[in-house]
Coordinates of C-alpha atoms in Angstrom, one line a residue:
Chain A
F53 CA 39.0 -18.6 -48.0
F54 CA 36.2 -21.0 -47.2
P55 CA 35.1 -23.4 -49.9
R56 CA 33.1 -21.5 -52.6
K57 CA 34.6 -18.2 -51.3
L58 CA 31.7 -17.5 -48.9
K59 CA 31.2 -13.7 -48.4
W60 CA 28.5 -11.2 -47.6
S61 CA 26.6 -9.9 -50.6
K62 CA 26.2 -6.5 -48.9
N63 CA 28.7 -4.0 -47.5
N64 CA 26.5 -2.7 -44.6
L65 CA 26.6 -5.2 -41.8
T66 CA 25.1 -5.2 -38.4
Y67 CA 26.4 -6.7 -35.2
R68 CA 24.9 -7.3 -31.7
I69 CA 26.6 -8.1 -28.4
V70 CA 24.3 -10.6 -26.9
N71 CA 26.0 -11.0 -23.5
Y72 CA 29.2 -10.0 -21.7
T73 CA 32.1 -11.6 -19.9
R74 CA 32.7 -10.8 -16.2
D75 CA 36.4 -10.4 -16.8
L76 CA 36.0 -6.9 -18.2
T77 CA 33.7 -4.0 -17.9
R78 CA 30.9 -3.7 -20.5
A79 CA 32.6 -0.5 -21.8
E80 CA 35.9 -2.5 -22.3
V81 CA 34.1 -5.3 -24.1
D82 CA 32.2 -2.8 -26.4
R83 CA 35.5 -1.0 -27.2
A84 CA 37.4 -4.2 -28.0
F85 CA 34.7 -5.3 -30.5
K86 CA 34.3 -1.9 -32.0
K87 CA 38.1 -1.7 -32.5
A88 CA 38.2 -5.2 -33.9
F89 CA 35.6 -4.3 -36.6
K90 CA 37.5 -1.2 -37.4
V91 CA 40.5 -3.3 -38.3
W92 CA 38.5 -4.7 -41.2
S93 CA 36.4 -1.6 -42.2
E94 CA 39.6 0.5 -42.6
V95 CA 40.8 -1.7 -45.5
T96 CA 37.5 -2.5 -47.2
P97 CA 34.2 -0.8 -48.2
L98 CA 32.5 -2.7 -45.3
N99 CA 30.5 -0.7 -42.7
F100 CA 29.5 -2.1 -39.3
T101 CA 26.6 -0.9 -37.3
R102 CA 25.8 -2.0 -33.8
I103 CA 22.2 -2.9 -33.0
R104 CA 20.9 -3.7 -29.5
S105 CA 17.9 -5.9 -30.2
G106 CA 16.7 -8.3 -32.9
T107 CA 18.9 -10.4 -35.1
A108 CA 22.1 -8.9 -36.4
D109 CA 24.2 -10.3 -39.2
I110 CA 27.0 -11.0 -36.7
M111 CA 25.7 -12.1 -33.3
I112 CA 28.5 -12.0 -30.7
S113 CA 28.3 -14.0 -27.4
F114 CA 30.3 -15.5 -24.6
G115 CA 29.6 -19.1 -23.6
T116 CA 31.2 -22.1 -22.1
K117 CA 31.4 -25.8 -23.0
E118 CA 28.4 -26.8 -25.2
H119 CA 26.8 -23.4 -25.8
G120 CA 24.1 -24.1 -28.4
D121 CA 25.9 -24.7 -31.7
F122 CA 27.3 -28.3 -31.2
Y123 CA 30.9 -27.0 -31.3
P124 CA 31.6 -27.1 -27.6
F125 CA 34.4 -25.1 -25.9
D126 CA 36.8 -27.0 -23.8
G127 CA 37.4 -25.0 -20.6
P128 CA 40.5 -22.8 -19.9
S129 CA 43.0 -22.5 -22.8
G130 CA 42.8 -24.8 -25.8
L131 CA 40.0 -23.4 -27.9
L132 CA 39.5 -19.7 -27.3
A133 CA 36.8 -18.7 -29.7
H134 CA 35.2 -19.6 -33.0
A135 CA 33.1 -17.9 -35.7
F136 CA 31.0 -19.0 -38.6
P137 CA 31.6 -18.0 -42.1
P138 CA 29.1 -15.6 -43.8
G139 CA 25.6 -16.9 -44.2
P140 CA 22.1 -16.8 -42.7
N141 CA 21.2 -17.9 -39.2
Y142 CA 24.5 -18.9 -37.4
G143 CA 26.5 -17.4 -40.4
G144 CA 28.9 -14.7 -39.3
D145 CA 28.3 -15.3 -35.6
A146 CA 31.2 -15.2 -33.2
H147 CA 31.4 -17.1 -29.9
F148 CA 34.0 -16.5 -27.2
D149 CA 34.9 -19.1 -24.6
D150 CA 34.1 -17.6 -21.2
D151 CA 36.2 -20.1 -19.4
E152 CA 39.2 -18.0 -20.7
T153 CA 40.5 -15.0 -18.8
W154 CA 39.9 -12.1 -21.1
S155 CA 41.9 -8.9 -20.9
T156 CA 42.6 -5.6 -22.6
D157 CA 46.4 -6.2 -22.3
S158 CA 48.7 -9.1 -22.2
R159 CA 47.7 -10.5 -18.8
G160 CA 44.9 -12.7 -20.2
Y161 CA 43.8 -13.5 -23.7
N162 CA 43.5 -10.1 -25.4
L163 CA 39.8 -9.8 -26.4
F164 CA 40.5 -7.3 -29.2
L165 CA 43.1 -9.5 -30.9
V166 CA 40.9 -12.6 -30.6
A167 CA 37.8 -10.7 -31.8
A168 CA 39.6 -9.2 -34.8
H169 CA 40.7 -12.8 -35.8
E170 CA 37.1 -14.1 -35.3
F171 CA 35.6 -11.3 -37.3
G172 CA 37.9 -12.3 -40.1
H173 CA 36.1 -15.6 -40.2
S174 CA 32.7 -13.8 -39.9
L175 CA 33.7 -11.9 -43.1
G176 CA 34.9 -15.0 -45.0
L177 CA 38.5 -15.6 -44.2
E178 CA 39.8 -19.0 -43.3
H179 CA 43.0 -19.6 -41.4
S180 CA 46.3 -18.4 -42.9
R181 CA 49.6 -20.4 -42.8
D182 CA 51.5 -17.1 -42.5
S183 CA 52.6 -17.1 -38.9
G184 CA 52.6 -13.3 -38.9
A185 CA 49.0 -13.0 -40.1
L186 CA 46.1 -12.1 -37.9
M187 CA 44.3 -15.1 -39.4
F188 CA 47.0 -17.6 -38.2
P189 CA 45.1 -20.0 -36.0
I190 CA 47.4 -19.8 -32.9
Y191 CA 47.0 -17.0 -30.5
T192 CA 49.9 -14.6 -30.2
Y193 CA 50.0 -11.4 -28.3
T194 CA 51.1 -8.6 -30.6
G195 CA 51.0 -5.6 -28.4
N196 CA 48.3 -3.3 -27.2
T197 CA 48.7 -0.2 -29.2
G198 CA 49.0 0.7 -32.8
F199 CA 47.8 -2.6 -34.2
L200 CA 48.5 -2.8 -38.0
L201 CA 46.7 -5.4 -40.0
P202 CA 49.3 -7.6 -41.6
D203 CA 49.6 -7.6 -45.4
D204 CA 48.5 -11.2 -45.8
D205 CA 45.2 -10.4 -44.1
V206 CA 44.7 -7.3 -46.2
Q207 CA 45.3 -9.3 -49.4
G208 CA 42.7 -11.8 -48.3
I209 CA 39.9 -9.5 -47.3
Q210 CA 40.4 -7.2 -50.3
A211 CA 40.2 -10.3 -52.6
L212 CA 36.6 -10.7 -51.3
Y213 CA 35.4 -7.1 -50.9
G214 CA 37.9 -4.9 -52.7
A215 CA 39.8 -2.0 -51.1
G216 CA 38.2 0.8 -49.2
D217 CA 39.1 4.5 -49.6
R218 CA 39.9 5.4 -46.1
D219 CA 42.9 3.3 -45.0
P220 CA 44.7 5.5 -42.5
N221 CA 47.8 3.2 -42.4
P222 CA 48.4 1.9 -46.0
E223 CA 51.7 0.4 -44.9
H224 CA 50.7 -3.1 -43.8
P225 CA 53.5 -5.2 -42.3
K226 CA 54.8 -8.2 -44.3
T227 CA 56.2 -11.3 -42.7
P228 CA 59.9 -11.5 -43.6
E229 CA 61.1 -14.4 -45.7
K230 CA 64.4 -15.8 -44.5
C231 CA 65.6 -16.8 -48.0
D232 CA 64.9 -13.3 -49.5
E233 CA 67.9 -12.4 -51.7
N234 CA 67.8 -8.9 -50.3
L235 CA 67.2 -9.9 -46.7
S236 CA 68.7 -7.4 -44.2
L237 CA 68.7 -7.7 -40.5
D238 CA 67.9 -5.5 -37.5
A239 CA 70.0 -7.3 -34.8
I240 CA 71.6 -10.6 -33.8
T241 CA 72.4 -12.1 -30.4
E242 CA 73.0 -15.4 -28.8
L243 CA 70.8 -16.5 -25.9
R244 CA 71.9 -19.5 -23.9
G245 CA 73.4 -21.2 -27.0
E246 CA 70.6 -20.2 -29.5
M247 CA 71.0 -17.5 -32.1
M248 CA 68.2 -14.9 -32.1
I249 CA 68.0 -13.0 -35.4
F250 CA 65.7 -9.9 -35.2
K251 CA 63.8 -8.5 -38.1
D252 CA 60.8 -6.1 -37.8
R253 CA 58.2 -7.6 -35.5
F254 CA 59.9 -11.0 -35.5
F255 CA 62.9 -12.9 -34.6
W256 CA 64.2 -16.2 -35.8
R257 CA 65.4 -18.8 -33.3
L258 CA 68.2 -20.9 -34.6
H259 CA 69.3 -23.7 -32.4
P260 CA 72.4 -25.8 -33.2
Q261 CA 70.3 -28.9 -33.0
M262 CA 67.4 -27.6 -35.0
V263 CA 67.3 -28.1 -38.8
D264 CA 65.2 -25.1 -39.5
A265 CA 64.8 -21.6 -38.0
E266 CA 61.6 -20.8 -36.1
L267 CA 60.0 -17.5 -36.7
V268 CA 58.5 -15.9 -33.6
L269 CA 56.9 -12.5 -32.8
I270 CA 59.0 -10.4 -30.4
K271 CA 55.8 -9.6 -28.4
S272 CA 55.0 -13.2 -27.9
F273 CA 58.1 -13.6 -25.8
W274 CA 58.5 -10.1 -24.3
P275 CA 55.2 -8.1 -24.5
E276 CA 56.8 -5.0 -23.2
L277 CA 59.6 -4.8 -25.8
P278 CA 59.3 -2.6 -28.9
N279 CA 59.3 -4.0 -32.4
K280 CA 62.1 -3.2 -34.9
I281 CA 64.9 -3.2 -32.4
D282 CA 68.3 -1.7 -33.2
A283 CA 70.8 -3.9 -31.6
A284 CA 71.2 -6.8 -29.2
Y285 CA 74.0 -8.7 -27.4
E286 CA 74.4 -11.4 -24.8
N287 CA 76.6 -11.0 -21.7
P288 CA 76.9 -14.7 -20.7
M289 CA 78.6 -13.9 -17.4
K290 CA 75.4 -12.1 -16.2
D291 CA 73.1 -14.4 -18.2
H292 CA 71.6 -11.2 -19.6
V293 CA 70.6 -10.2 -23.1
F294 CA 70.6 -6.5 -23.8
I295 CA 68.1 -5.1 -26.3
F296 CA 68.5 -1.6 -27.8
R297 CA 65.8 0.6 -29.4
G298 CA 66.3 4.3 -29.9
R299 CA 67.7 5.9 -26.7
K300 CA 66.4 3.0 -24.5
F301 CA 67.8 -0.4 -23.6
W302 CA 66.4 -3.4 -21.8
A303 CA 68.1 -6.3 -20.0
L304 CA 66.4 -9.7 -20.3
N305 CA 66.8 -12.7 -18.2
G306 CA 65.0 -15.4 -20.1
Y307 CA 61.4 -14.3 -20.5
D308 CA 61.7 -11.6 -17.8
I309 CA 62.8 -8.0 -18.2
V310 CA 65.3 -7.3 -15.4
E311 CA 64.1 -4.9 -12.8
G312 CA 65.2 -1.3 -13.3
Y313 CA 65.0 -1.4 -17.1
P314 CA 64.5 0.1 -19.6
K315 CA 67.4 2.5 -19.0
K316 CA 68.8 5.3 -21.3
I317 CA 71.8 4.6 -23.4
Y318 CA 73.6 7.7 -22.0
E319 CA 73.8 5.7 -18.7
L320 CA 76.3 3.5 -20.5
G321 CA 78.5 6.5 -21.1
F322 CA 77.3 7.6 -24.6
P323 CA 76.8 11.3 -25.2
R324 CA 73.3 12.5 -24.4
E325 CA 72.6 13.6 -27.9
M326 CA 73.1 10.1 -29.3
K327 CA 69.9 8.7 -30.7
T328 CA 70.5 5.1 -31.7
I329 CA 72.9 2.2 -31.7
D330 CA 73.1 0.2 -34.9
G331 CA 74.8 -3.0 -33.6
A332 CA 76.4 -4.5 -30.5
V333 CA 78.7 -7.5 -29.9
H334 CA 80.2 -8.8 -26.8
I335 CA 83.7 -10.2 -27.2
K336 CA 84.0 -13.0 -24.6
D337 CA 87.9 -13.2 -24.6
T338 CA 88.3 -9.5 -23.7
G339 CA 85.1 -8.9 -21.7
K340 CA 84.5 -5.8 -23.9
T341 CA 81.4 -4.9 -25.8
L342 CA 81.7 -3.1 -29.1
F343 CA 78.8 -0.7 -30.0
F344 CA 78.4 0.5 -33.6
T345 CA 76.7 3.7 -34.4
G346 CA 76.8 5.5 -37.7
D347 CA 80.4 5.2 -39.0
K348 CA 81.9 4.9 -35.6
Y349 CA 82.3 2.3 -32.9
W350 CA 82.8 2.4 -29.1
S351 CA 84.2 -0.1 -26.6
Y352 CA 82.6 -0.8 -23.3
D353 CA 84.4 -2.4 -20.4
E354 CA 81.7 -4.8 -18.9
E355 CA 83.8 -5.6 -15.8
N356 CA 84.3 -1.9 -14.7
Q357 CA 81.1 -0.8 -16.4
V358 CA 82.8 2.2 -18.2
M359 CA 83.2 3.3 -21.7
E360 CA 86.9 2.8 -22.7
K361 CA 89.0 5.9 -23.4
G362 CA 90.0 6.7 -26.9
Y363 CA 86.6 6.0 -28.4
P364 CA 84.7 6.4 -30.6
K365 CA 86.8 5.3 -33.5
L366 CA 86.0 5.1 -37.2
I367 CA 84.7 1.6 -38.2
E368 CA 86.7 1.8 -41.4
E369 CA 90.0 2.2 -39.5
E370 CA 89.7 -0.9 -37.3
F371 CA 87.6 -3.1 -39.6
P372 CA 88.5 -2.1 -43.2
G373 CA 86.3 -3.5 -45.9
I374 CA 83.1 -4.0 -44.0
G375 CA 81.7 -0.6 -45.1
N376 CA 80.9 2.4 -43.0
R377 CA 77.8 1.1 -41.2
V378 CA 76.6 -2.0 -39.4
D379 CA 73.1 -3.4 -39.3
A380 CA 73.8 -6.3 -37.0
V381 CA 76.8 -8.1 -35.6
Y382 CA 77.8 -11.2 -33.6
Q383 CA 80.9 -13.1 -32.6
K384 CA 81.5 -16.8 -32.9
N385 CA 84.6 -19.0 -32.8
G386 CA 87.1 -16.2 -33.1
Y387 CA 85.3 -14.4 -35.9
I388 CA 83.1 -11.3 -35.9
Y389 CA 80.2 -11.4 -38.4
F390 CA 79.2 -8.0 -39.6
F391 CA 75.9 -7.5 -41.5
N392 CA 75.4 -4.7 -43.9
G393 CA 72.3 -4.9 -46.1
P394 CA 72.2 -8.2 -48.0
L395 CA 75.9 -9.0 -47.2
Q396 CA 77.7 -10.3 -44.2
F397 CA 81.5 -10.0 -43.6
Q398 CA 83.3 -12.7 -41.7
Y399 CA 86.2 -10.9 -39.9
S400 CA 89.0 -12.8 -38.2
I401 CA 89.8 -11.4 -34.8
W402 CA 93.2 -13.1 -34.8
S403 CA 94.4 -12.1 -38.3
K404 CA 92.4 -8.8 -38.2
R405 CA 91.1 -9.1 -41.7
I406 CA 87.9 -10.2 -43.6
V407 CA 88.2 -13.8 -44.5
R408 CA 84.9 -14.3 -46.3
V409 CA 82.0 -12.3 -47.7
L410 CA 78.6 -14.1 -47.6
K411 CA 75.0 -13.4 -48.3
T412 CA 73.0 -12.3 -45.3
N413 CA 70.5 -15.1 -45.9
S414 CA 73.2 -17.8 -45.7
M415 CA 72.6 -17.6 -41.9
F416 CA 69.6 -19.8 -42.8
W417 CA 71.4 -22.1 -45.2
C418 CA 69.5 -20.6 -48.1
Chain B
L350 CA 43.8 -45.6 -30.4
P351 CA 44.7 -45.2 -34.1
I352 CA 47.7 -43.1 -33.6
P353 CA 50.3 -44.5 -36.0
H354 CA 53.3 -44.2 -33.8
E355 CA 55.4 -47.3 -33.5
D356 CA 57.4 -46.0 -30.6
S357 CA 54.9 -44.0 -28.7
D358 CA 56.3 -44.5 -25.2
E359 CA 56.8 -40.8 -24.9
F360 CA 53.0 -40.2 -25.0
T361 CA 50.5 -41.2 -22.4
T362 CA 47.0 -42.5 -23.3
E363 CA 45.7 -39.1 -22.3
D364 CA 48.1 -37.4 -24.7
L365 CA 47.0 -39.6 -27.6
Q366 CA 43.4 -39.0 -26.8
F367 CA 44.1 -35.3 -26.7
A368 CA 45.8 -35.4 -30.1
E369 CA 42.8 -37.4 -31.6
R370 CA 40.4 -34.9 -30.2
Y371 CA 42.4 -32.0 -31.6
L372 CA 42.3 -33.6 -35.1
K373 CA 38.6 -34.2 -34.8
T374 CA 38.0 -30.6 -33.8
H375 CA 40.2 -28.8 -36.3
Y376 CA 40.8 -31.3 -39.1
N377 CA 37.4 -32.9 -39.4
L378 CA 38.7 -36.3 -38.4
R379 CA 35.8 -38.8 -38.5
S380 CA 35.5 -41.7 -36.1
N381 CA 35.3 -45.1 -37.8
P382 CA 31.7 -46.4 -37.5
A383 CA 31.8 -49.5 -35.4
G384 CA 32.6 -52.6 -37.3
I385 CA 33.7 -50.9 -40.5
R386 CA 37.3 -50.2 -41.2
K387 CA 38.8 -49.2 -44.5
K388 CA 41.7 -51.3 -45.6
N389 CA 45.1 -49.5 -45.8
A390 CA 43.5 -46.3 -44.7
N391 CA 44.7 -44.4 -41.7
S392 CA 42.8 -41.2 -41.5
V393 CA 44.7 -40.1 -38.3
A394 CA 48.0 -40.1 -40.2
A395 CA 46.4 -38.3 -43.1
K396 CA 45.0 -35.6 -40.8
L397 CA 48.3 -35.3 -39.0
R398 CA 50.1 -34.8 -42.3
E399 CA 47.5 -32.1 -43.3
M400 CA 48.2 -30.4 -40.0
Q401 CA 52.0 -30.7 -40.1
S402 CA 52.0 -29.3 -43.7
F403 CA 49.8 -26.3 -42.7
F404 CA 52.1 -25.3 -39.9
G405 CA 55.3 -25.9 -41.8
L406 CA 56.4 -28.8 -39.5
E407 CA 58.1 -31.9 -40.8
V408 CA 55.4 -33.9 -42.6
T409 CA 55.5 -37.5 -41.2
G410 CA 52.0 -38.4 -40.3
I411 CA 53.3 -39.4 -36.9
L412 CA 52.6 -37.7 -33.7
D413 CA 55.9 -36.3 -32.5
E414 CA 56.9 -33.9 -29.7
E415 CA 56.9 -30.8 -32.0
T416 CA 53.4 -31.5 -33.4
Y417 CA 52.1 -32.3 -29.9
E418 CA 53.5 -29.1 -28.5
L419 CA 51.8 -27.1 -31.2
M420 CA 48.5 -28.8 -30.5
Q421 CA 48.7 -27.6 -27.0
Q422 CA 48.9 -23.9 -27.9
P423 CA 45.8 -21.8 -27.5
R424 CA 44.0 -21.4 -30.8
C425 CA 40.9 -20.6 -32.7
G426 CA 38.4 -23.3 -33.5
V427 CA 36.6 -22.0 -36.6
P428 CA 33.5 -24.3 -37.1
D429 CA 33.9 -26.6 -40.0
V430 CA 32.3 -25.0 -43.0
G431 CA 31.3 -28.3 -44.6
E432 CA 29.3 -29.3 -41.6
Y433 CA 27.9 -25.8 -41.2
N434 CA 26.5 -25.8 -44.7

């Protein structure tokens, strides 16, 4: 919050779009702002009405450099926008830097996302230190459809105005905590020597030379990838990371999605009726990739690009003791690490047995 | 420039000016009025510490690569509420 918890003393607020950017059509700008207000009105009793003349509570404008409020913008990138906390005159007003390239997708700065953040300030929210929150001060692209206001922002705005009675999506995403006792994971892979540990909308980057894991939104690296991925593995020979979600899978080469993807998992040789893959791990020594789905696993020959004969097999038969399902899996130094809920099992490929049971969050030295 | 970095070879003068501007914009760093200097006070270091703590970086009060990298990312510049009031 701002000092003294500044807020509006009324629930019916007006806004006016004073001018437009040339990057988008007027209709696109109108839609972006309307949608951005809706983010906040859905979780509070606040109502926003657009007016086309006179002074509104929230005056919205595009400007460059010094634009009349003594808080100049700085040209392309850097500062994108700013907004004043609730109050008279400039209070609540939101200004957007027209030296930026604004877009309705991920090609420029997404106007809807920036506007939703700025209107948070207009309503009384300061910056959050939760990197998954809308009110985190650094711009991150979070996808173009189905935006869900993160829980941290909901807690903040409802502390000021209370909850509304029309929230169509009461499930607001929380930012995962790496040291959560009950932490479970979606997928794990290596990427050029780093570990990437996927959970919900995020992944943690764990570099051997970094002391702490960095939490990053999946969309900020790969805008086209879905959230909540099922499985991932690296094929270092091809310098590709493969990402699985539902029946589709993508091949990544650094920041780029390899041409021709996404593909369907049946193209790998799985039965057409198979819906998801729970975990995948590439075994460098054999050149085989193991896919885990339900209580079974498959072996894929990367060199010949065929599923091996004799599969699927029961997980329990080959890897006794790890349970009958796998959330995520990776291989390192002759061991396969299987994750199942809050536990991980360290399995020795050489001695074919579990050598250690650890907490899932021990990945992060918790 | 009052950037408290003893071994600042890695940053150019422009980098240091950029960092100071960033702290002035987002952390209300005030320029020292000419001729007046507080003893034992280094407001740049204090503001850097404030910023590093907010973003969960290692809090050193010294401009390092990680802090500088974060400063370069596109962000919101909510006007300072104290000044606004």
